[in-house]
Tab-separated table of C-alpha atoms and ligand atoms in Angstrom:
chain	number	residue	atom	x	y	z
A	1311	ALA	CA	-33.493	5.902	36.716
A	1312	LYS	CA	-32.188	9.462	36.704
A	1313	GLN	CA	-29.016	8.359	38.440
A	1314	GLU	CA	-28.508	5.490	36.030
A	1315	GLY	CA	-29.000	7.818	33.104
A	1316	ARG	CA	-26.415	10.185	34.527
A	1317	ARG	CA	-24.074	7.398	35.209
A	1318	GLY	CA	-24.576	6.169	31.631
A	1319	ILE	CA	-23.699	9.595	30.245
A	1320	ARG	CA	-20.626	9.819	32.464
A	1321	VAL	CA	-19.305	6.422	31.339
A	1322	PHE	CA	-19.821	7.413	27.721
A	1323	ASP	CA	-18.093	10.805	28.286
A	1324	THR	CA	-15.199	9.128	29.985
A	1325	GLU	CA	-14.610	6.652	27.228
A	1326	LEU	CA	-15.049	9.283	24.532
A	1327	GLN	CA	-12.637	11.595	26.366
A	1328	SER	CA	-10.019	8.998	26.782
A	1329	GLU	CA	-10.255	8.038	23.153
A	1330	VAL	CA	-9.890	11.574	22.106
A	1331	ARG	CA	-6.916	11.904	24.516
A	1332	ARG	CA	-5.276	8.821	23.036
A	1333	GLY	CA	-5.805	10.208	19.488
A	1334	ALA	CA	-4.333	13.606	20.478
A	1335	ALA	CA	-1.423	11.943	22.212
A	1336	LEU	CA	-0.677	9.823	19.122
A	1337	GLU	CA	-0.900	12.849	16.956
A	1338	GLN	CA	1.779	14.571	19.027
A	1339	GLU	CA	3.932	11.358	18.966
A	1340	LEU	CA	3.570	11.266	15.215
A	1341	ARG	CA	4.800	14.848	14.882
A	1342	GLU	CA	7.721	14.005	17.125
A	1343	ALA	CA	8.446	10.887	14.958
A	1344	LEU	CA	8.497	13.028	11.813
A	1345	ARG	CA	10.839	15.520	13.495
A	1346	LYS	CA	13.135	12.635	14.599
A	1347	ASP	CA	12.902	10.797	11.356
A	1348	GLU	CA	11.620	7.542	12.858
A	1349	PHE	CA	9.677	6.265	9.829
A	1350	VAL	CA	11.446	3.555	7.897
A	1351	VAL	CA	10.464	1.730	4.713
A	1352	PHE	CA	10.365	-2.078	4.397
A	1353	TYR	CA	10.346	-3.840	1.095
A	1354	GLN	CA	8.439	-6.934	-0.037
A	1355	PRO	CA	9.380	-8.703	-3.266
A	1356	GLN	CA	7.029	-9.074	-6.218
A	1357	MET	CA	7.706	-12.116	-8.192
A	1358	ASP	CA	7.391	-12.963	-11.855
A	1359	LEU	CA	5.922	-16.464	-11.878
A	1360	ALA	CA	7.222	-17.265	-15.385
A	1361	SER	CA	10.813	-16.518	-14.697
A	1362	GLY	CA	10.816	-17.039	-10.914
A	1363	LYS	CA	12.574	-13.749	-10.545
A	1364	ILE	CA	11.995	-10.600	-8.577
A	1365	ARG	CA	10.573	-7.818	-10.767
A	1366	GLY	CA	10.055	-5.142	-8.092
A	1367	TYR	CA	9.323	-4.418	-4.451
A	1368	GLU	CA	6.357	-2.888	-2.552
A	1369	ALA	CA	7.407	-0.191	-0.059
A	1370	LEU	CA	5.608	-0.575	3.271
A	1371	VAL	CA	6.073	2.069	5.991
A	1372	ARG	CA	6.975	1.218	9.607
A	1373	TRP	CA	7.469	3.363	12.607
A	1374	GLU	CA	10.647	2.469	14.451
A	1375	ARG	CA	10.224	3.628	18.069
A	1376	PRO	CA	13.523	3.728	19.985
A	1377	ASP	CA	12.010	2.126	23.075
A	1378	ALA	CA	8.878	0.270	21.732
A	1379	GLY	CA	10.282	-1.307	18.620
A	1380	ILE	CA	8.508	-1.493	15.289
A	1381	VAL	CA	4.961	-0.121	14.980
A	1382	GLN	CA	2.853	-1.563	12.110
A	1383	PRO	CA	1.070	0.868	9.692
A	1384	MET	CA	-2.416	-0.141	10.747
A	1385	GLU	CA	-1.686	1.373	14.152
A	1386	PHE	CA	-0.781	4.796	12.928
A	1387	ILE	CA	-1.830	5.319	9.254
A	1388	PRO	CA	-5.489	5.941	10.231
A	1389	VAL	CA	-4.509	8.688	12.743
A	1390	ALA	CA	-2.059	10.126	10.212
A	1391	GLU	CA	-4.943	10.277	7.741
A	1392	SER	CA	-7.376	11.849	10.126
A	1393	THR	CA	-4.963	14.488	11.243
A	1394	GLY	CA	-3.561	15.296	7.824
A	1395	LEU	CA	-0.047	14.162	8.800
A	1396	ILE	CA	-0.308	11.489	6.143
A	1397	HIS	CA	0.900	14.050	3.645
A	1398	GLU	CA	4.236	14.494	5.360
A	1399	VAL	CA	4.602	10.812	6.288
A	1400	GLY	CA	3.747	9.844	2.771
A	1401	GLU	CA	6.281	12.282	1.262
A	1402	ARG	CA	9.005	10.720	3.451
A	1403	VAL	CA	8.029	7.246	2.242
A	1404	LEU	CA	8.148	8.353	-1.414
A	1405	GLN	CA	11.454	10.085	-0.971
A	1406	ARG	CA	13.033	7.054	0.669
A	1407	ALA	CA	11.542	4.513	-1.642
A	1408	CYS	CA	12.606	6.370	-4.788
A	1409	GLN	CA	16.083	6.991	-3.316
A	1410	ASP	CA	16.538	3.324	-2.499
A	1411	ALA	CA	15.132	2.061	-5.824
A	1412	ALA	CA	17.441	4.331	-7.714
A	1413	THR	CA	20.377	2.263	-6.195
A	1414	TRP	CA	18.919	-1.149	-7.337
A	1415	LEU	CA	21.451	-1.949	-9.979
A	1416	ASP	CA	19.425	-3.680	-12.648
A	1417	GLY	CA	16.225	-1.675	-12.155
A	1418	GLY	CA	12.952	-3.085	-11.061
A	1419	THR	CA	9.946	-1.190	-9.924
A	1420	VAL	CA	9.126	0.219	-6.457
A	1421	ALA	CA	5.443	0.329	-5.579
A	1422	VAL	CA	4.470	2.958	-3.109
A	1423	ASN	CA	1.016	3.116	-1.362
A	1424	LEU	CA	-0.779	6.447	-1.390
A	1425	SER	CA	-3.838	7.276	0.789
A	1426	PRO	CA	-6.887	8.728	-0.943
A	1427	ALA	CA	-6.164	12.186	0.643
A	1428	GLN	CA	-2.693	12.189	-0.858
A	1429	ILE	CA	-4.008	11.416	-4.395
A	1430	ARG	CA	-6.580	14.182	-4.114
A	1431	ALA	CA	-4.132	16.754	-2.715
A	1432	GLU	CA	-3.207	19.735	-4.802
A	1433	GLY	CA	0.389	19.702	-5.842
A	1434	VAL	CA	0.928	15.952	-5.391
A	1435	VAL	CA	1.979	15.547	-8.993
A	1436	GLU	CA	4.561	18.325	-8.692
A	1437	ARG	CA	5.890	16.818	-5.457
A	1438	ILE	CA	6.305	13.321	-7.062
A	1439	ALA	CA	7.923	14.851	-10.116
A	1440	ARG	CA	10.384	16.722	-7.872
A	1441	ILE	CA	11.205	13.624	-5.918
A	1442	LEU	CA	11.806	11.665	-9.195
A	1443	GLY	CA	14.095	14.471	-10.374
A	1444	GLU	CA	16.033	14.659	-7.073
A	1445	THR	CA	16.568	10.880	-6.754
A	1446	GLY	CA	17.141	10.250	-10.525
A	1447	LEU	CA	14.602	7.417	-10.448
A	1448	PRO	CA	13.055	6.985	-13.983
A	1449	PRO	CA	9.283	7.602	-13.714
A	1450	GLU	CA	8.458	4.191	-15.243
A	1451	ARG	CA	10.169	2.505	-12.234
A	1452	LEU	CA	7.775	4.088	-9.783
A	1453	GLU	CA	4.341	2.497	-9.285
A	1454	ILE	CA	1.638	4.211	-7.223
A	1455	GLU	CA	-0.780	1.907	-5.480
A	1456	VAL	CA	-4.233	3.423	-4.831
A	1457	PRO	CA	-7.294	1.858	-3.292
A	1458	GLU	CA	-10.344	1.782	-5.716
A	1459	SER	CA	-12.228	4.014	-3.182
A	1460	VAL	CA	-9.987	6.839	-4.381
A	1461	LEU	CA	-12.343	7.295	-7.329
A	1462	LEU	CA	-15.311	7.889	-4.967
A	1463	GLY	CA	-16.439	11.293	-3.799
A	1464	GLN	CA	-14.134	13.998	-5.048
A	1465	ALA	CA	-13.238	11.763	-7.988
A	1466	PRO	CA	-12.515	14.655	-10.458
A	1467	ASP	CA	-9.440	15.772	-8.461
A	1468	ALA	CA	-8.232	12.195	-8.020
A	1469	LEU	CA	-8.728	11.416	-11.710
A	1470	ALA	CA	-6.937	14.613	-12.828
A	1471	ASN	CA	-3.914	13.769	-10.616
A	1472	LEU	CA	-3.768	10.156	-11.634
A	1473	ASP	CA	-3.938	11.213	-15.335
A	1474	ALA	CA	-1.089	13.698	-14.799
A	1475	LEU	CA	0.989	11.092	-13.019
A	1476	LYS	CA	0.470	8.637	-15.794
A	1477	ALA	CA	1.480	11.329	-18.269
A	1478	LEU	CA	4.711	11.690	-16.368
A	1479	GLY	CA	5.253	8.007	-16.955
A	1480	VAL	CA	4.478	6.762	-13.469
A	1481	ARG	CA	2.653	3.425	-13.336
A	1482	ILE	CA	-0.725	3.265	-11.506
A	1483	ALA	CA	-1.957	0.154	-9.708
A	1484	MET	CA	-5.366	-0.449	-8.227
A	1485	ASP	CA	-4.844	-2.002	-4.757
A	1486	ASP	CA	-7.079	-4.489	-2.929
A	1487	PHE	CA	-9.172	-5.176	-5.999
A	1488	GLY	CA	-12.513	-6.757	-5.209
A	1489	THR	CA	-12.932	-5.414	-1.695
A	1490	GLY	CA	-15.031	-2.365	-2.656
A	1491	TYR	CA	-18.169	-1.758	-4.583
A	1492	SER	CA	-18.419	-1.620	-8.371
A	1493	SER	CA	-14.796	-2.445	-8.938
A	1494	LEU	CA	-15.519	-3.111	-12.530
A	1495	ALA	CA	-17.038	0.320	-13.094
A	1496	TYR	CA	-13.856	1.923	-11.703
A	1497	LEU	CA	-11.742	0.013	-14.209
A	1498	THR	CA	-13.468	1.655	-17.119
A	1499	ARG	CA	-13.083	5.109	-15.537
A	1500	PHE	CA	-9.345	5.054	-15.290
A	1501	PRO	CA	-6.714	3.206	-17.290
A	1502	PHE	CA	-4.841	1.390	-14.534
A	1503	ASP	CA	-1.589	-0.356	-15.432
A	1504	LYS	CA	-2.098	-3.038	-12.845
A	1505	ILE	CA	-4.758	-4.680	-10.693
A	1506	LYS	CA	-3.799	-6.151	-7.329
A	1507	ILE	CA	-6.115	-8.998	-6.340
A	1508	ASP	CA	-6.793	-8.625	-2.585
A	1509	ARG	CA	-5.376	-11.273	-0.339
A	1510	SER	CA	-8.727	-12.147	1.131
A	1511	PHE	CA	-9.473	-13.889	-2.255
A	1512	VAL	CA	-6.126	-15.597	-2.339
A	1513	ALA	CA	-6.705	-16.840	1.226
A	1514	GLN	CA	-9.936	-18.629	0.186
A	1515	LEU	CA	-8.532	-20.018	-3.026
A	1516	SER	CA	-7.965	-23.593	-1.774
A	1517	GLU	CA	-11.289	-23.933	0.039
A	1518	ASP	CA	-13.727	-22.224	-2.227
A	1519	ALA	CA	-14.073	-23.203	-5.924
A	1520	GLY	CA	-16.217	-20.021	-6.461
A	1521	VAL	CA	-13.231	-17.871	-5.504
A	1522	ALA	CA	-11.077	-19.693	-7.992
A	1523	THR	CA	-13.605	-18.793	-10.658
A	1524	ILE	CA	-13.650	-15.147	-9.580
A	1525	ILE	CA	-9.861	-14.979	-9.755
A	1526	ALA	CA	-9.773	-16.602	-13.152
A	1527	SER	CA	-12.234	-14.094	-14.481
A	1528	ILE	CA	-10.293	-11.119	-13.035
A	1529	ILE	CA	-7.187	-12.442	-14.821
A	1530	GLY	CA	-9.134	-12.836	-18.022
A	1531	LEU	CA	-10.452	-9.317	-17.635
A	1532	GLY	CA	-6.965	-7.973	-17.073
A	1533	ARG	CA	-5.765	-9.739	-20.213
A	1534	SER	CA	-8.504	-8.227	-22.384
A	1535	LEU	CA	-7.915	-4.744	-20.912
A	1536	SER	CA	-4.103	-5.261	-21.169
A	1537	VAL	CA	-3.760	-4.660	-17.441
A	1538	ASP	CA	-1.174	-6.545	-15.332
A	1539	ILE	CA	-2.466	-8.626	-12.511
A	1540	THR	CA	-0.713	-9.237	-9.198
A	1541	ALA	CA	-2.051	-11.545	-6.559
A	1542	GLU	CA	-1.125	-10.516	-3.026
A	1543	GLY	CA	-0.925	-12.562	0.188
A	1544	VAL	CA	0.345	-15.776	-1.347
A	1545	GLU	CA	1.406	-17.967	1.532
A	1546	THR	CA	1.313	-21.508	0.202
A	1547	GLN	CA	2.735	-23.587	-2.605
A	1548	GLU	CA	-0.827	-24.713	-3.405
A	1549	GLN	CA	-1.987	-21.081	-3.826
A	1550	MET	CA	0.956	-20.395	-6.118
A	1551	THR	CA	0.188	-23.411	-8.254
A	1552	MET	CA	-3.460	-22.524	-8.565
A	1553	LEU	CA	-2.667	-18.886	-9.472
A	1554	ARG	CA	-0.137	-19.941	-12.056
A	1555	ALA	CA	-2.749	-22.290	-13.633
A	1556	ALA	CA	-5.246	-19.485	-13.722
A	1557	GLY	CA	-2.745	-17.471	-15.756
A	1558	CYS	CA	-1.491	-15.064	-13.015
A	1559	ARG	CA	1.934	-13.718	-13.846
A	1560	THR	CA	2.974	-11.780	-10.768
A	1561	VAL	CA	2.676	-12.763	-7.096
A	1562	GLN	CA	3.570	-11.340	-3.753
A	1563	GLY	CA	3.308	-12.893	-0.265
A	1564	PHE	CA	5.082	-14.533	2.631
A	1565	LEU	CA	5.883	-17.571	0.457
A	1566	PHE	CA	8.377	-15.433	-1.431
A	1567	GLY	CA	9.396	-13.116	1.341
A	1568	ALA	CA	7.897	-10.946	4.118
A	1569	PRO	CA	8.537	-7.167	4.046
A	1570	SER	CA	12.060	-6.516	5.294
A	1571	ARG	CA	14.453	-3.663	5.715
A	1572	GLU	CA	17.010	-5.098	3.277
A	1573	ILE	CA	15.961	-6.177	-0.157
A	1574	LYS	CA	16.804	-9.785	-1.113
A	1575	GLU	CA	17.845	-9.188	-4.737
A	1576	PRO	CA	17.419	-5.915	-6.577
A	1577	VAL	CA	16.970	-7.264	-10.069
A	1578	ALA	CA	14.563	-8.696	-12.531
A	1579	GLY	CA	17.377	-9.619	-14.834
A	1580	SER	CA	20.576	-11.363	-14.055
A	1581	GLU	CA	20.557	-13.644	-11.019
A	1582	GLU	CA	19.251	-17.151	-10.449
A	1583	PRO	CA	15.458	-17.787	-10.085
A	1584	VAL	CA	14.388	-17.809	-6.409
A	1585	ILE	CA	11.504	-20.013	-6.893
B	2508	C2E	P1	-1.560	-3.266	1.612
B	2508	C2E	O1	-1.123	-2.154	0.740
B	2508	C2E	O2	-2.638	-4.225	1.210
B	2508	C2E	O3	-0.148	-4.054	1.916
B	2508	C2E	C1	-0.133	-5.421	2.024
B	2508	C2E	C2	-0.107	-5.859	3.435
B	2508	C2E	O4	-0.139	-7.313	3.554
B	2508	C2E	C3	1.182	-5.547	4.215
B	2508	C2E	O5	0.843	-5.216	5.551
B	2508	C2E	C4	1.995	-6.757	4.122
B	2508	C2E	O6	2.980	-6.897	5.100
B	2508	C2E	C5	0.980	-7.842	4.283
B	2508	C2E	N1	1.312	-9.099	3.604
B	2508	C2E	C6	2.145	-9.334	2.579
B	2508	C2E	N2	2.291	-10.625	2.251
B	2508	C2E	C7	1.391	-11.262	3.050
B	2508	C2E	C8	0.941	-12.641	3.211
B	2508	C2E	O7	1.476	-13.532	2.451
B	2508	C2E	N3	0.044	-12.880	4.180
B	2508	C2E	C9	-0.537	-11.893	4.962
B	2508	C2E	N4	-1.416	-12.308	5.836
B	2508	C2E	N5	-0.154	-10.628	4.854
B	2508	C2E	C10	0.809	-10.315	3.924
B	2508	C2E	P2	1.356	-3.929	6.307
B	2508	C2E	O8	2.800	-3.702	5.876
B	2508	C2E	O9	1.075	-4.029	7.736
B	2508	C2E	O10	0.530	-2.768	5.632
B	2508	C2E	C11	-0.869	-2.735	5.921
B	2508	C2E	C12	-1.445	-1.634	5.133
B	2508	C2E	O11	-1.000	-0.312	5.536
B	2508	C2E	C13	-1.134	-1.702	3.639
B	2508	C2E	O12	-2.008	-2.694	3.053
B	2508	C2E	C14	-1.485	-0.270	3.218
B	2508	C2E	O13	-2.815	-0.076	2.990
B	2508	C2E	C15	-1.060	0.528	4.419
B	2508	C2E	N6	0.298	1.134	4.145
B	2508	C2E	C16	1.510	0.532	4.285
B	2508	C2E	N7	2.510	1.364	4.021
B	2508	C2E	C17	1.853	2.570	3.691
B	2508	C2E	C18	2.338	3.851	3.199
B	2508	C2E	O14	3.559	4.090	3.024
B	2508	C2E	N8	1.426	4.786	2.952
B	2508	C2E	C19	0.112	4.537	3.094
B	2508	C2E	N9	-0.741	5.552	2.788
B	2508	C2E	N10	-0.365	3.338	3.511
B	2508	C2E	C20	0.516	2.354	3.754
B	2509	CA	CA1	-0.500	-1.994	-1.326
B	2510	CA	CA1	-3.045	-4.627	-1.144
B	2511	CA	CA1	-4.847	-5.544	1.321
C-alpha cells in the first residue's frame, strides 16, 4: 500500500510538473512571438439583416507561427491571461485593428475583444485613447467586446473604466450574453450599447422552441433598453430566417463569412447587398 501511495504521488507530480513545464514553455514562446510580431488579426463581418450589408467587423487574434501555421486564440489566450502577457498581446490587437479600420473607406465599426484583466487594468482608457489618436480612428467606430463576467469581483475598477471609455465615445458590447449568471442584473448595472447573443443559443434555435422564446425575449429586452442585439454563430439559412422573424437586426457567423485576414467589403454604405 505504501509503495502504491508513493507511486500515486509520483505519477501526480510528474503530470503536474510536465503541465507546469508546458505552461512555462508556452509563456516563453509567447514572449518570443511578441518580440517577432507574430500575432495577426483576422476579421469577421457583422451583417445588417435589413439592408443585407456589412456594418462592421469583429477582430479576432491569431498567432501565425512560421513553422506550425495558424494557432487559434483558445490555445494561447488562457496562458496569456494567466501570465499577464494578455496586456501586451491585447494592445497589439487594438493597435492593428484600429489602424486597419481607419483605412476602411466608408467607415464601419471594428469590434475588439478585451479580457477582464485588460478592462480592470489601470491606464487602459489612456492607452486606448492614445491608440485612437495615433491611428485617427474616430472613437465611435471602435467597439469593445467584454464578457459579462467582467462586472464580477473587482467590478468598481471595471465599471469606472467602461464608463470612461463610453465617455470617450467608444461603444461597449456585452459578449456571450446568456452564458453567465444574472445577465439581466448586469444589464442594469452598466449601459451597454450592444448585446451579443451567444452562439450556443443560436445553435439550438431550430431544435428547441424554448430557445426561440428566450432569443425573442432578449431581443424585446434590447429594444426596450435601446440596446443593439447581434446574434453570433449563425451558420444556416434557417437560423437567419428565424432570427430575422424574431426581430434581430445584426448577425454574424459562417453563413456570412468566416474570420479572414482580408476583409470582404469595408463598407456599410455603398456596395450591393451580400445576402
Ligand atoms: P468570441 O469573442 O465569442 O468570438 C467568436 C468565436 O466564434 C470566434 O472564434 C469565431 O471564429 C467563432 N465563430 C464565428 N462564427 C461562427 C459560426 O458561425 N460558427 C461557429 N461554430 N463559430 C463561429 P475564435 O476566433 O477562435 O475566438 C475564440 C475566442 O477567443 C473569442 O470568442 C474570444 O473570446 C477570444 N479572442 C479572440 N480574439 C481575442 C483577442 O484579441 N483578445 C482577447 N482577449 N480574446 C480574444
Ligand atoms: Ca467576441
Ligand atoms: Ca462572442
Ligand atoms: Ca462565444
